[in-house]
Structure formats: C-alpha cells, structure tokens
CSV table of C-alpha atoms and ligand atoms in Angstrom, one decimal:
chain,number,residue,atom,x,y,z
A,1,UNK,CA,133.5,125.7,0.4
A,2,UNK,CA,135.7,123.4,-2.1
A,3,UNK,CA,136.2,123.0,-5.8
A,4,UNK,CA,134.0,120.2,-6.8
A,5,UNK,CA,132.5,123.0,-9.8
A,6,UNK,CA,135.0,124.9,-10.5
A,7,UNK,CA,134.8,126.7,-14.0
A,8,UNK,CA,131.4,125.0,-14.6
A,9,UNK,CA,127.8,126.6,-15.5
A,10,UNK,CA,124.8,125.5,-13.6
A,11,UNK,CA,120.9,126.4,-14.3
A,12,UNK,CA,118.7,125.2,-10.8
A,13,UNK,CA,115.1,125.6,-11.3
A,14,UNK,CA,112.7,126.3,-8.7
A,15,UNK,CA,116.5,128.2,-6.8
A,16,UNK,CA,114.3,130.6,-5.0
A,17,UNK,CA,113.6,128.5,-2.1
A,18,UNK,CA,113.9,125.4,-0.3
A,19,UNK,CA,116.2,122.7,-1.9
A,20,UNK,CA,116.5,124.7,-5.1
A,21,UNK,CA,118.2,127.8,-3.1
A,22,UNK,CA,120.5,125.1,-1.1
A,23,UNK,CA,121.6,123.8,-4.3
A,24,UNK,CA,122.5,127.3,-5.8
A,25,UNK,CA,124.2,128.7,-3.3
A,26,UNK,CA,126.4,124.8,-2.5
A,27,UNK,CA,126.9,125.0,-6.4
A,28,UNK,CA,128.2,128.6,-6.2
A,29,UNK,CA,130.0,128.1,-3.3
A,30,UNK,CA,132.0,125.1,-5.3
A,31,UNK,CA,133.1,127.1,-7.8
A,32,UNK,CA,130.1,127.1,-10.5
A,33,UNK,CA,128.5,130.1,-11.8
A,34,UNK,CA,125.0,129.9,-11.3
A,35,UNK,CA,121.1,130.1,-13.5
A,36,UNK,CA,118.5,131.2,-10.4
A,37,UNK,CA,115.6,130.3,-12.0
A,38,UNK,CA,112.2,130.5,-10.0
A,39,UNK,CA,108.8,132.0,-10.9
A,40,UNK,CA,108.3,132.9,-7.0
A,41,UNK,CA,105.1,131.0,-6.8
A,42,UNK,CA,102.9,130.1,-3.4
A,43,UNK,CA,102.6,126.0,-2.9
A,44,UNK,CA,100.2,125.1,-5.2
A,45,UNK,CA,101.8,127.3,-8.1
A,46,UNK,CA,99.8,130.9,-7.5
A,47,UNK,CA,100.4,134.2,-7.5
A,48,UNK,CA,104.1,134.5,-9.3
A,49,UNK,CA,107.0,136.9,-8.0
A,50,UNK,CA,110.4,137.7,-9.5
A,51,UNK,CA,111.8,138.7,-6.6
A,52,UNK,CA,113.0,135.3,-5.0
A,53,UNK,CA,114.9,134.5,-7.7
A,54,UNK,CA,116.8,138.2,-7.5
A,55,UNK,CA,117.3,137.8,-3.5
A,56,UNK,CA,119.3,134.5,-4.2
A,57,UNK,CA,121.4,135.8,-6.7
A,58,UNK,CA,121.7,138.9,-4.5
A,59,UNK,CA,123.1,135.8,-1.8
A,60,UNK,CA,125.0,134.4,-3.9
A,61,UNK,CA,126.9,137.7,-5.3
A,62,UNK,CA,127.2,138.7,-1.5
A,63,UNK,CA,129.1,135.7,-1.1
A,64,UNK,CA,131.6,136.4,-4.0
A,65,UNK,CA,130.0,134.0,-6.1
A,66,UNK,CA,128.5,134.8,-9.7
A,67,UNK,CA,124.9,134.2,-10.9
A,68,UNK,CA,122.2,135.4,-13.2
A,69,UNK,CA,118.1,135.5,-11.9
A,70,UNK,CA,115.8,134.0,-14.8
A,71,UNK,CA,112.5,134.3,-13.3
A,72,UNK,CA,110.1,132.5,-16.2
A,73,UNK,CA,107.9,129.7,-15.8
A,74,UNK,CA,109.6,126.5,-16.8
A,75,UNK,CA,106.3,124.9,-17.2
A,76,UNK,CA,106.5,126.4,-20.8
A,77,UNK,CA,109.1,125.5,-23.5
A,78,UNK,CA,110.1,129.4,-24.0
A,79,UNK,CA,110.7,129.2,-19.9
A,80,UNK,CA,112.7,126.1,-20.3
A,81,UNK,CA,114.2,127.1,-23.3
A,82,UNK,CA,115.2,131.3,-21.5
A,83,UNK,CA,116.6,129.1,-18.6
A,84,UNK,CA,119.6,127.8,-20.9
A,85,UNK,CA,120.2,130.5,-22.7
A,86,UNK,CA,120.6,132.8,-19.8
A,87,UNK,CA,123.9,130.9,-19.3
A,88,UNK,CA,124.9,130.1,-22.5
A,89,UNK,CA,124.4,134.1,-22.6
A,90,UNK,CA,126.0,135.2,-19.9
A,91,UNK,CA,128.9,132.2,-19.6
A,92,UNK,CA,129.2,130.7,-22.8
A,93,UNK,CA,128.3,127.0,-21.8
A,94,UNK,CA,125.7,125.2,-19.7
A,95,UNK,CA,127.9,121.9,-17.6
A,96,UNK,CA,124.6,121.0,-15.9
A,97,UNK,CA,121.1,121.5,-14.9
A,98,UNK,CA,118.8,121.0,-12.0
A,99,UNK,CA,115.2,121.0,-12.1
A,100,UNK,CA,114.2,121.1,-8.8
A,101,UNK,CA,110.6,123.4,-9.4
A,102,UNK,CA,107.6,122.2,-8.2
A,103,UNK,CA,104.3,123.0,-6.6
A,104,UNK,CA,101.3,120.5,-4.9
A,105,UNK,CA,97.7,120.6,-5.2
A,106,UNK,CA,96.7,117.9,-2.9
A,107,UNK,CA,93.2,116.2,-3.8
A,108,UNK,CA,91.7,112.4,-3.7
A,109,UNK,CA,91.9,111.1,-7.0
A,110,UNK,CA,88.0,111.0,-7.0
A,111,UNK,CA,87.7,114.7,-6.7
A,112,UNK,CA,90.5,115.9,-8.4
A,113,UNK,CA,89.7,118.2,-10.9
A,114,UNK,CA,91.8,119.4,-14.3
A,115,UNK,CA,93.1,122.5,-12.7
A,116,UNK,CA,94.8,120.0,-9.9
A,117,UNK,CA,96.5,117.6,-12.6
A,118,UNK,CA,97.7,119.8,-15.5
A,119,UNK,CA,99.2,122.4,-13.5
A,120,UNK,CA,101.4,119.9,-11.1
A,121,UNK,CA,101.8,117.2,-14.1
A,122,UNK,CA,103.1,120.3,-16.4
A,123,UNK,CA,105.4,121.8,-13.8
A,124,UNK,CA,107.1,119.0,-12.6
A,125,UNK,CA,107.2,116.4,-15.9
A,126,UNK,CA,106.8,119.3,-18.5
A,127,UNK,CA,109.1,121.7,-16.9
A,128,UNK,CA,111.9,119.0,-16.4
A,129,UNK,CA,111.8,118.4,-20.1
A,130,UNK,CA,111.9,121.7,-21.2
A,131,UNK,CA,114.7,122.5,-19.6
A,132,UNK,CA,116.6,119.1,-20.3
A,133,UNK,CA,115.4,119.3,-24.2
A,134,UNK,CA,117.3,123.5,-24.2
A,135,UNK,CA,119.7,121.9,-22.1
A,136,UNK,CA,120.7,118.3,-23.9
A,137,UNK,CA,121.0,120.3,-27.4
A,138,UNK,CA,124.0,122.4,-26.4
A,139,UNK,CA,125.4,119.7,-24.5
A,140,UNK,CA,124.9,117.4,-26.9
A,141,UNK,CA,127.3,119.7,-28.9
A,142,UNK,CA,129.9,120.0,-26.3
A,143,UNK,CA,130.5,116.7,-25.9
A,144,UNK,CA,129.9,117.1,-22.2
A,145,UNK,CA,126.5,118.0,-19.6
A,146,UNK,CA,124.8,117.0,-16.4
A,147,UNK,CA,120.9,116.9,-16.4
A,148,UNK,CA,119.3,116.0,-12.7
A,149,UNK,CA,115.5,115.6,-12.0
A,150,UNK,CA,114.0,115.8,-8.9
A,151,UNK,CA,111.7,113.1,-8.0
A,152,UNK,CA,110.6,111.9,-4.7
A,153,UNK,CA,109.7,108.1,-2.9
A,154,UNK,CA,105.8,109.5,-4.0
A,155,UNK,CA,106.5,107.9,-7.2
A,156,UNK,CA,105.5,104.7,-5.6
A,157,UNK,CA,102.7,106.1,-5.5
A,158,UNK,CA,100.6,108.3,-3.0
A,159,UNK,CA,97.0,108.3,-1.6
A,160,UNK,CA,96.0,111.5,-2.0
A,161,UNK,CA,98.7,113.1,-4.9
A,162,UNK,CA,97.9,111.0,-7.6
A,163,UNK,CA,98.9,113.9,-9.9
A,164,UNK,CA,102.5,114.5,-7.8
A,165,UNK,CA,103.0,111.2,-7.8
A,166,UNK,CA,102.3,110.4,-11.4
A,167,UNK,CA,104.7,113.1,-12.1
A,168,UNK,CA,107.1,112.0,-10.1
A,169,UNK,CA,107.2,108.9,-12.0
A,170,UNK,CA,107.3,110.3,-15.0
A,171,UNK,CA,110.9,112.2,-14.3
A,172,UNK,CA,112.6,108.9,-13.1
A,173,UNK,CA,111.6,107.7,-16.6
A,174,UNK,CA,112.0,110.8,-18.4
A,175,UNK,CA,115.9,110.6,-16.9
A,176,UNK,CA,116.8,107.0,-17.7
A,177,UNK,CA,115.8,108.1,-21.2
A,178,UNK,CA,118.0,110.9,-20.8
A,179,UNK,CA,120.7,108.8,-19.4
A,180,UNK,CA,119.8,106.4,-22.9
A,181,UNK,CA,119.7,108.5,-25.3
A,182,UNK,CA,122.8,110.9,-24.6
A,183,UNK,CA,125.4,108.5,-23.0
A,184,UNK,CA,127.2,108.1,-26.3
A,185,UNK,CA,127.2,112.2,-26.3
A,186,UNK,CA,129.2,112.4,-22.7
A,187,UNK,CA,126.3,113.5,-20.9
A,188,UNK,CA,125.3,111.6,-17.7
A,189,UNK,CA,121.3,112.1,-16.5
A,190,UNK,CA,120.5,111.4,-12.8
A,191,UNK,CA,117.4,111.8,-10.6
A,192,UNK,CA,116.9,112.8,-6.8
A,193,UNK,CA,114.2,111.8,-4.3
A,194,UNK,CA,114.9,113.7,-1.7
A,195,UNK,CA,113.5,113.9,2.2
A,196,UNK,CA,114.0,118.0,3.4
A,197,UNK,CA,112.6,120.3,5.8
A,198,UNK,CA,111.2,122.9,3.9
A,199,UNK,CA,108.0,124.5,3.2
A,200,UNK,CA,106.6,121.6,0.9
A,201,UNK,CA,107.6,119.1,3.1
A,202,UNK,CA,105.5,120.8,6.3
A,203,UNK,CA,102.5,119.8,4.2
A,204,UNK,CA,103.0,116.0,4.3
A,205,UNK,CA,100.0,114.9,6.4
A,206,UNK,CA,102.3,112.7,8.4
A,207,UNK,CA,105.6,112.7,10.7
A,208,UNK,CA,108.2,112.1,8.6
A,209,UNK,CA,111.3,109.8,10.3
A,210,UNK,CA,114.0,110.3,8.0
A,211,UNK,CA,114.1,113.9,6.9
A,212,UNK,CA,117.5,116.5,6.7
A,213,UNK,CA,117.9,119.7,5.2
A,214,UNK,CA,117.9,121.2,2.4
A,215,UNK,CA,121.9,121.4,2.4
A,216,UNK,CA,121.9,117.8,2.6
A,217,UNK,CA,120.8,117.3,-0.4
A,218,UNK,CA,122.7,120.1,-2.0
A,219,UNK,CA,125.7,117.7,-0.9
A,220,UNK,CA,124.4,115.0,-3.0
A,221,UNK,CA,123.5,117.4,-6.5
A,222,UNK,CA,127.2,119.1,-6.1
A,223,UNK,CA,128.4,115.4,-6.5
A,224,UNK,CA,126.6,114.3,-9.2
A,225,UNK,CA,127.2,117.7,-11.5
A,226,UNK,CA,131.1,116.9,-10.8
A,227,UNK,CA,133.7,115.5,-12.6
A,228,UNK,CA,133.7,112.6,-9.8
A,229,UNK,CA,130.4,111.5,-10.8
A,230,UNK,CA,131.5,111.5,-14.3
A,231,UNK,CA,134.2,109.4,-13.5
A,232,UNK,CA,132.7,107.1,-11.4
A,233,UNK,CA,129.9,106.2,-14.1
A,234,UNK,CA,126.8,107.6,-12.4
A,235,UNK,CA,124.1,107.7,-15.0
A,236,UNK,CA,120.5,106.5,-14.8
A,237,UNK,CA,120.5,106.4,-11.3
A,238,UNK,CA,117.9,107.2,-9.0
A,239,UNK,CA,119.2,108.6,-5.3
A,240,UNK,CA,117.1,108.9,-2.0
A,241,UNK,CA,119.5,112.0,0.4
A,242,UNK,CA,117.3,112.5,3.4
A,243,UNK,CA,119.9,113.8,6.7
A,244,UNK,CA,122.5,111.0,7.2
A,245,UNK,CA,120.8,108.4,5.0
A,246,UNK,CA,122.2,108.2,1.1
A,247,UNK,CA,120.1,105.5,-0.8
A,248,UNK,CA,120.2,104.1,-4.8
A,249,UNK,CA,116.8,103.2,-5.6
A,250,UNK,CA,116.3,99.7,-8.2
A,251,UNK,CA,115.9,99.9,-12.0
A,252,UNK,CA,113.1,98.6,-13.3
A,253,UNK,CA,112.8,94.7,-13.9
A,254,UNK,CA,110.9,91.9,-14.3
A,255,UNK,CA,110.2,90.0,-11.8
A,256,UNK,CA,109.1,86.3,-12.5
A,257,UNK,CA,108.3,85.5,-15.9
A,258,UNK,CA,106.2,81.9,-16.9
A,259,UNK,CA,105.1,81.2,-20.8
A,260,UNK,CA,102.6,79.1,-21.8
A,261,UNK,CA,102.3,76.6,-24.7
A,262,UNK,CA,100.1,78.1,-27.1
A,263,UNK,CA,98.1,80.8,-26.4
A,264,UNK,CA,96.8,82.5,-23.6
A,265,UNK,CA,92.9,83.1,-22.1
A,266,UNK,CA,92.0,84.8,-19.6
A,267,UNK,CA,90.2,81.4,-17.9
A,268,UNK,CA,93.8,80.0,-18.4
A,269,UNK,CA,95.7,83.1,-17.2
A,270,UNK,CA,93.3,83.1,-14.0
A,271,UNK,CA,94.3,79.2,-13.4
A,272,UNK,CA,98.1,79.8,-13.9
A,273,UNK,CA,98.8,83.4,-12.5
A,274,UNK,CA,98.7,82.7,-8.9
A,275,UNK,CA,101.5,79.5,-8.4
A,276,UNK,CA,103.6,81.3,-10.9
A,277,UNK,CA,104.0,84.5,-11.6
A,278,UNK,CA,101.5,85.8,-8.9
A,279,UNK,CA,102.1,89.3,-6.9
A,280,UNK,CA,104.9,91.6,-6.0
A,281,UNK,CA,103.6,92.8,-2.6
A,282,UNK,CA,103.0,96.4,-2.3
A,283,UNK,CA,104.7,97.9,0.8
A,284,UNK,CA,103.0,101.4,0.7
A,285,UNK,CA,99.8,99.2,1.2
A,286,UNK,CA,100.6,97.9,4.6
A,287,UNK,CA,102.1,101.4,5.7
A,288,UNK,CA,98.7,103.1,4.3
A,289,UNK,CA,96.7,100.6,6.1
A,290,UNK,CA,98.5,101.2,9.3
A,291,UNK,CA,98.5,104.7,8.9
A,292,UNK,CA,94.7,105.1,8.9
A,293,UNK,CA,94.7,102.9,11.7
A,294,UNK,CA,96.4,105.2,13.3
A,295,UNK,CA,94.3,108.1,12.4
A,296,UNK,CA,91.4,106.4,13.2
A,297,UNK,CA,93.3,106.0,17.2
A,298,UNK,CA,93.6,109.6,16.7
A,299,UNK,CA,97.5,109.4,16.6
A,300,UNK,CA,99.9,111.4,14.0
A,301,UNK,CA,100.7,108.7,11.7
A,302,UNK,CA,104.5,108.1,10.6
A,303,UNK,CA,106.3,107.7,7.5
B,401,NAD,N1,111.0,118.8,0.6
B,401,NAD,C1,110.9,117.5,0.5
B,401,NAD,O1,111.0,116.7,1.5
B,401,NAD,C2,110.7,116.8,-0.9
B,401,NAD,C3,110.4,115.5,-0.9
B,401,NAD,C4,110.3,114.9,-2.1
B,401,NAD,C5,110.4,115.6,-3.3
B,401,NAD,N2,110.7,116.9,-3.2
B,401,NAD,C6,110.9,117.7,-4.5
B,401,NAD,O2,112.0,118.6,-4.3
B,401,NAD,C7,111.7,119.7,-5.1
B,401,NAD,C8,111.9,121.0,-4.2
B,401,NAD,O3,111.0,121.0,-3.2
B,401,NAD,P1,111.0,122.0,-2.0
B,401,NAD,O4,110.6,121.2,-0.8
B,401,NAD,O5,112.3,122.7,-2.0
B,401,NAD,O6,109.8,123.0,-2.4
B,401,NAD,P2,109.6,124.6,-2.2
B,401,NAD,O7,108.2,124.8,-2.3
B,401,NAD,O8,110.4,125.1,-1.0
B,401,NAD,O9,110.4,125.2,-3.5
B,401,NAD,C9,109.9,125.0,-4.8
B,401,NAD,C10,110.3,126.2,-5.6
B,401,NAD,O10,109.9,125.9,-7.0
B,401,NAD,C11,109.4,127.2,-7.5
B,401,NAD,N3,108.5,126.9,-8.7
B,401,NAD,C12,107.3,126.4,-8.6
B,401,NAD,N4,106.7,126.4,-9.9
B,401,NAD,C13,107.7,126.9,-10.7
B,401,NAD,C14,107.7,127.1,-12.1
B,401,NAD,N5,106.7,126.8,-12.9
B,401,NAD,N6,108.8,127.6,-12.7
B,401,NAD,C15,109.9,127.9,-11.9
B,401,NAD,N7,109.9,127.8,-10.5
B,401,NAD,C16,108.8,127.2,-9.9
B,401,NAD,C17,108.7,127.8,-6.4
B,401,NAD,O11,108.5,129.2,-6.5
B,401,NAD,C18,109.6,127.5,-5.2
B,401,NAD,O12,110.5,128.5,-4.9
B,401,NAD,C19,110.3,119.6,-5.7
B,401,NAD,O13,110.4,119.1,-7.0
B,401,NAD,C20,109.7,118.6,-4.8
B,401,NAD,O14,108.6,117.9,-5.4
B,401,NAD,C21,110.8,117.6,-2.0
C-alpha cells in the first residue's frame, strides 16, 4: 500500500481478471478510485457476464478502497465511451486509463476466418481507442491524463496469431500517436507488453522463461499513471514487465538508407539492395525454426 495515486481517477478495462484485476486493486490500493470495467467473457471473447466486474469492485470496497463496475463491451464506441463517463460521473475527472481487455482466437493465417480477425482486431485495437478517444477529450480539457495500452512482444509478430499480433502492433502505434498528438495538452500515452501467469498466458503453446505475475506488472502501470512518470518524461514508450525483468522496447527507425542517382528500377534495386541497404535479420525466425525443431524431437519448445 502507498500513495503513488492518491486523489486520482482510474478506468482499467478488461479489471475482471488477470492483469486487469492486479491493476485495479494496486491502483486502489495507491490511493486511486477505480472504473472496473469487464464484459466477463470466456478466452476467445464468448459468452459475456457482469458479474466479474461486480466481484472486483466488491474486493476492492472490502479493502476500503472505492470503485464503480462498468460491465460494457469496449469493443464498441458507446462501451468505450460508458467507461469514461462512469468516472467522470461518479468522481468528477478521469487522471488515467488502462486498457488492458482482450481475448485470443488462435488460427494459422491460412485458415483464419473473419469471425477470428474482427473480433480480436476490434477488441484489442478498437477497444483501446474508444476508450482513449472518451478518455483524451476530457483530459484534453483538464490539462492533465494518462492513457496506457496493453501490447505484448507478439507484435513482432506470431506464427499462428496473426490477428493478435497485428493488433498488438497496432496499439504501440496507436499510443505514440497518442503520446504525439496530446503532449502539448499534458497528457503522457504509454504502452505495456507484459509476460504474466494468468489464464491467457496458459494458452501459449510454449514454456515461457521470463514470466511474473500479474502484480508485477501492476507495479509497472501504478508507475506510469503517477506523478513520477509525469515528471520523469515518460511518453511514447513501450515497456516489457515480466517478474524481475523491466525492459524499454526501440522506437521505430530507419535503419540504413542508400539513394541512387536518378531513378530507380527494380533490375537496379535488385543489383544495389544487397551490399547496401540489405536485411535487418529477423530474430523470431531463428527462435521459430528452433522451436519446430524442437517439436519435431518431441520436446516442449521455449520462449
Ligand atoms: N498474460 C500475459 O502473459 C500477456 C502477454 C502479453 C500480452 N498480454 C495482454 O495483457 C492483457 C491482459 O491479459 P490477461 O492475461 O490478464 O488476460 P485474461 O484473459 O486473464 O483477462 C482479460 C480480461 O479482458 C476481458 N475482456 C475481454 N473482452 C472484453 C471486452 N470486449 N470488453 C471488456 N472486457 C473484455 C475478459 O473478460 C477478461 O476478464 C491482454 O491485452 C493481453 O493481450 C498478456
């Protein structure tokens, strides 16, 4: 228990369980009054429940803290939109949000089907932007806010979540655009990729080797929503928390550049690419190929 959110308002999507409920109750337990939002789905997004929501407000209120259950859908802009109002509502301001929700429908990019990329694609990219757009509006106002994604190290891509993945990207740009576009308004906009044990991560097909819990990463959210974030300048940034490990991943850059006299052609391009430019090696390659070695030895393969 400490201080780090003390008189702040806090809406965590996806609260109900796993990381989401970690960060709830750390935020709570730091001071912060507390959104719960979760729709109190199954894994791959089925079957919806307002009840986990309720039992972690129920927690939290057992604990002395103070929090409000929104149990909507935040793949929809009226979820996203119900999120932020529940707190401007109940506490007259919204300090930060957290959009941790998200559900996997696992499927080989050759057979994956619509109903396996729109729903994951729309709950993690969609609902992080409908609750940053409710979000960045007040706090555009108040001169003040803290908006954090969840994203994971799938964004480098991922052999058989293609749609997870591609969403996952998508919130690491989604938040340095955030990060852009509302600096000059006080608000910061940060991402998190984290490693947890929870019921998502018992899915991964492999042994992972650098994994915490759930309260690890809670650590790492309470942090960034503080004013010690704030004051140490921590926007854009994208952050790996899994157990002791605490990581910054690299903006985007270019590489290598070469430029040509005149114009190019592919014939010329072909000729030129290789002793200039040339590749940037993809590590997940290598690992992939060892990994279905592995597979093949019959062995669990590791992360
Ligand atoms: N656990 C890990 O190691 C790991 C690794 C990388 C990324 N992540 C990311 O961290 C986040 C949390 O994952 P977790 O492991 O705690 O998963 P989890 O399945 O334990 O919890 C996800 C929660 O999101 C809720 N949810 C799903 N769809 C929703 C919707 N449309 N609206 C509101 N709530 C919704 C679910 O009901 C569930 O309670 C996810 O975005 C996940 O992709 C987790």
């Amino acid at each position: 228990m400490g201080n780090f959110l003390a008189g702040k308002v806090v809406a965590v999507t996806g609260a109900g369980r796993g990381i989401g409920r970690a960060v709830a109750l750390a935020a709570a337990a730091d001071g912060a009054r507390v959104v719960v939002n979760d729709y109190g789905v199954a894994v791959d997004g089925a079957s919806p429940t307002s009840e986990v929501a309720e039992s972690v407000v129920k927690e939290i209120e057992a604990a002395g803290g103070e929090a409000v259950a929104v149990a909507d859908d935040i793949s929809t802009m009226a979820g996203g939109q119900r999120v932020v109002d529940a707190a401007v509502t109940s506490y007259g301001r919204i300090d930060g949000v957290v959009c941790v929700a998200g559900i996997l429908r696992e499927r080989m990019l050759f057979n994956m089907a619509e109903e396996e990329w729109d729903p994951v694609v729309a709950t993690h990219l969609k609902g992080t932007f409908t609750v940053f757009r409710a979000a960045s509006a007040v706090m555009r106002k108040q001169r003040a806010g803290t908006l954090i994604g969840f994203t994971s190290g799938n964004h480098q891509g991922s052999v058989s979540q293609a749609n997870y993945s591609a969403a996952k990207g998508g919130i690491i740009s989604l938040v340095r655009s955030a990060a852009l576009g509302l600096h000059k308004y006080g608000v910061s906009a940060n991402a998190v990729a984290p490693v947890a044990r929870t019921r998502m991560s018992a899915n991964v097909p492999m042994e992972l080797t650098e994994i915490g819990e759930p309260e690890d990463v809670a650590a790492l959210v309470v942090y960034l929503l503080s004013e010690r974030a704030k004051e140490q300048g921590v926007t854009g940034q994208v952050y790996t928390i899994a157990g002791p490990k605490l990581a910054v991943w690299a903006q985007p850059r270019e590489l290598r550049a070469a430029y040509t006299e005149g114009s190019w052609t592919p014939e010329r391009i072909a000729d030129f690419l290789p002793g200039t430019v040339g590749v940037d090696p993809m590590p997940l390659l290598e690992r992939v190929a060892g990994m279905e070695k592995a597979a093949a030895r019959g062995d669990r393969p590791n992360a």
